[in-house]
Amino acid sequence: MTQLLLRVFPNRKFTPHDANDKDLTRSEMIALLIKHLELDKFISKFPQGDSPFMDVHSNQSNINFALQFGFITMNKSSTFRPDDLIKKEEAYAILYNVYKTFNEKFEMLHSYYALSSYQQMSMTESLNALSFGWSRLEFNADKTNVVLNMSRSGGNEYTLPSGYTTAINKTEREDLSRQLMVFVKEESIYDAKLKKNVTLAEALLSNEAWRDSVINDIMNALQNNTYKIPFDGVLIDIEGLKGETNARNLNAFIKLLSERLKQSNLSLYVAVHPVGLNRSSYFDGYDYKTIGSYADYVILMAHDYQSKRLTPAEMAVGYTVTPLTPISEIFYALAAVTDPISGVQDSRKVMLQFSMDTVQWKLKEDKVIHAIPYRPLYDSVYSRINEGAVTFYSENLQNPYITFNDLKDG
């Protein structure tokens, strides 16, 4: 087994297995492979459950993991034969699948053009898709309808910038798909039936008339906008949804929008919140499987896991371990969105979103002196590094960080 691994992954270091290596069962092969690739530390985070294979009653976590991430495949009989000795050709087939997983090139690279994006214009040449953050859903003046706003009215920051034609002209090429991103304003309205305030997103999705009106607005913005911009589709960014009711309402909205878009050969991208390790605190109003059946791409917003506010106790002990993207959370989120039962059925539709963000904590006498983190720009981070800040990388969290002394504070 070790020799096979070395052939497939010549640049990795593997510890030789014992003398019985050649007599591995199929189940043992999977367990050993995961251990050799140092993936076992994630298995405890992997969603538990019965195996899709009828004859697998032990080592389910490893085998389920291998199935979901393409190391092994399901057959018509739904059997894995876990106790059979693995044949050499079977081992090679599994290792080939692993090799493809580790070395597969990106088929799709998507990014956003919104606030302060012009300086990165040259980077669009490497993209397959680009979404312009130039529209926002909001209530009209008397809150009797929801409208799509692409102008600066109402303090809308998701609007076309001055000189937008330059951005459009420089990104006009056949192999670049351009979407209009639809953001939702954070505002609320009183729901007489529920006897409480609900967000604009919740109100929109539960109101058929508003829903239909918004879909018409989106179609008009894509095909007949006053700026004469030829969009190829839309990216729906409805955030903060919780509960089964919101999930059903979002499904209905996405279904109707998808049908209209397909009639005009336009694409549909949908951004979704990730499933978190702390399942009681995440936004669960997203039915991955259904959304994936209608959307061309599903964007997983698995980032910004950092603490938004420290407790007095955390500040007192100088707690600063607040990674933006801890690998255990990212792994768990990807496992959930690609789950063979409840996730997006075609994993090629799933795009993992990266957020280029920062979090900074300031300490004095080993205590954090502010509850809410600073968020310095990357220019400031680069300057700190050039001035001698010490750089680190956490292997456990797989996140970088720097430390420095601010001499201006004494």
JSON list of N, CA and C in Angstrom, two decimals, residues 39-48 61:
[
{"chain": "A", "resi": 39, "resn": "LEU", "atom": "N", "xyz": [-6.24, 12.71, 6.48]},
{"chain": "A", "resi": 39, "resn": "LEU", "atom": "CA", "xyz": [-7.62, 13.17, 6.44]},
{"chain": "A", "resi": 39, "resn": "LEU", "atom": "C", "xyz": [-8.42, 12.67, 7.63]},
{"chain": "A", "resi": 40, "resn": "ASP", "atom": "N", "xyz": [-7.82, 11.80, 8.43]},
{"chain": "A", "resi": 40, "resn": "ASP", "atom": "CA", "xyz": [-8.55, 11.20, 9.54]},
{"chain": "A", "resi": 40, "resn": "ASP", "atom": "C", "xyz": [-8.97, 12.24, 10.58]},
{"chain": "A", "resi": 41, "resn": "LYS", "atom": "N", "xyz": [-8.23, 13.34, 10.68]},
{"chain": "A", "resi": 41, "resn": "LYS", "atom": "CA", "xyz": [-8.58, 14.36, 11.67]},
{"chain": "A", "resi": 41, "resn": "LYS", "atom": "C", "xyz": [-9.90, 15.06, 11.33]},
{"chain": "A", "resi": 42, "resn": "PHE", "atom": "N", "xyz": [-10.34, 14.93, 10.07]},
{"chain": "A", "resi": 42, "resn": "PHE", "atom": "CA", "xyz": [-11.59, 15.54, 9.68]},
{"chain": "A", "resi": 42, "resn": "PHE", "atom": "C", "xyz": [-12.79, 14.60, 9.84]},
{"chain": "A", "resi": 43, "resn": "ILE", "atom": "N", "xyz": [-12.51, 13.32, 9.92]},
{"chain": "A", "resi": 43, "resn": "ILE", "atom": "CA", "xyz": [-13.59, 12.34, 9.91]},
{"chain": "A", "resi": 43, "resn": "ILE", "atom": "C", "xyz": [-14.55, 12.54, 11.08]},
{"chain": "A", "resi": 44, "resn": "SER", "atom": "N", "xyz": [-14.03, 12.94, 12.23]},
{"chain": "A", "resi": 44, "resn": "SER", "atom": "CA", "xyz": [-14.90, 13.15, 13.39]},
{"chain": "A", "resi": 44, "resn": "SER", "atom": "C", "xyz": [-15.88, 14.30, 13.14]},
{"chain": "A", "resi": 45, "resn": "LYS", "atom": "N", "xyz": [-15.53, 15.19, 12.22]},
{"chain": "A", "resi": 45, "resn": "LYS", "atom": "CA", "xyz": [-16.41, 16.31, 11.88]},
{"chain": "A", "resi": 45, "resn": "LYS", "atom": "C", "xyz": [-17.40, 15.94, 10.78]},
{"chain": "A", "resi": 46, "resn": "PHE", "atom": "N", "xyz": [-17.15, 14.81, 10.13]},
{"chain": "A", "resi": 46, "resn": "PHE", "atom": "CA", "xyz": [-17.97, 14.41, 8.99]},
{"chain": "A", "resi": 46, "resn": "PHE", "atom": "C", "xyz": [-19.36, 14.00, 9.45]},
{"chain": "A", "resi": 47, "resn": "PRO", "atom": "N", "xyz": [-20.43, 14.44, 8.76]},
{"chain": "A", "resi": 47, "resn": "PRO", "atom": "CA", "xyz": [-21.78, 14.06, 9.15]},
{"chain": "A", "resi": 47, "resn": "PRO", "atom": "C", "xyz": [-21.93, 12.55, 9.29]},
{"chain": "A", "resi": 48, "resn": "GLN", "atom": "N", "xyz": [-22.40, 12.12, 10.46]},
{"chain": "A", "resi": 48, "resn": "GLN", "atom": "CA", "xyz": [-22.53, 10.69, 10.72]},
{"chain": "A", "resi": 48, "resn": "GLN", "atom": "C", "xyz": [-23.84, 10.16, 10.15]},
{"chain": "A", "resi": 61, "resn": "SER", "atom": "N", "xyz": [-17.92, 5.91, 8.74]},
{"chain": "A", "resi": 61, "resn": "SER", "atom": "CA", "xyz": [-17.48, 7.29, 8.52]},
{"chain": "A", "resi": 61, "resn": "SER", "atom": "C", "xyz": [-16.43, 7.37, 7.42]}
]
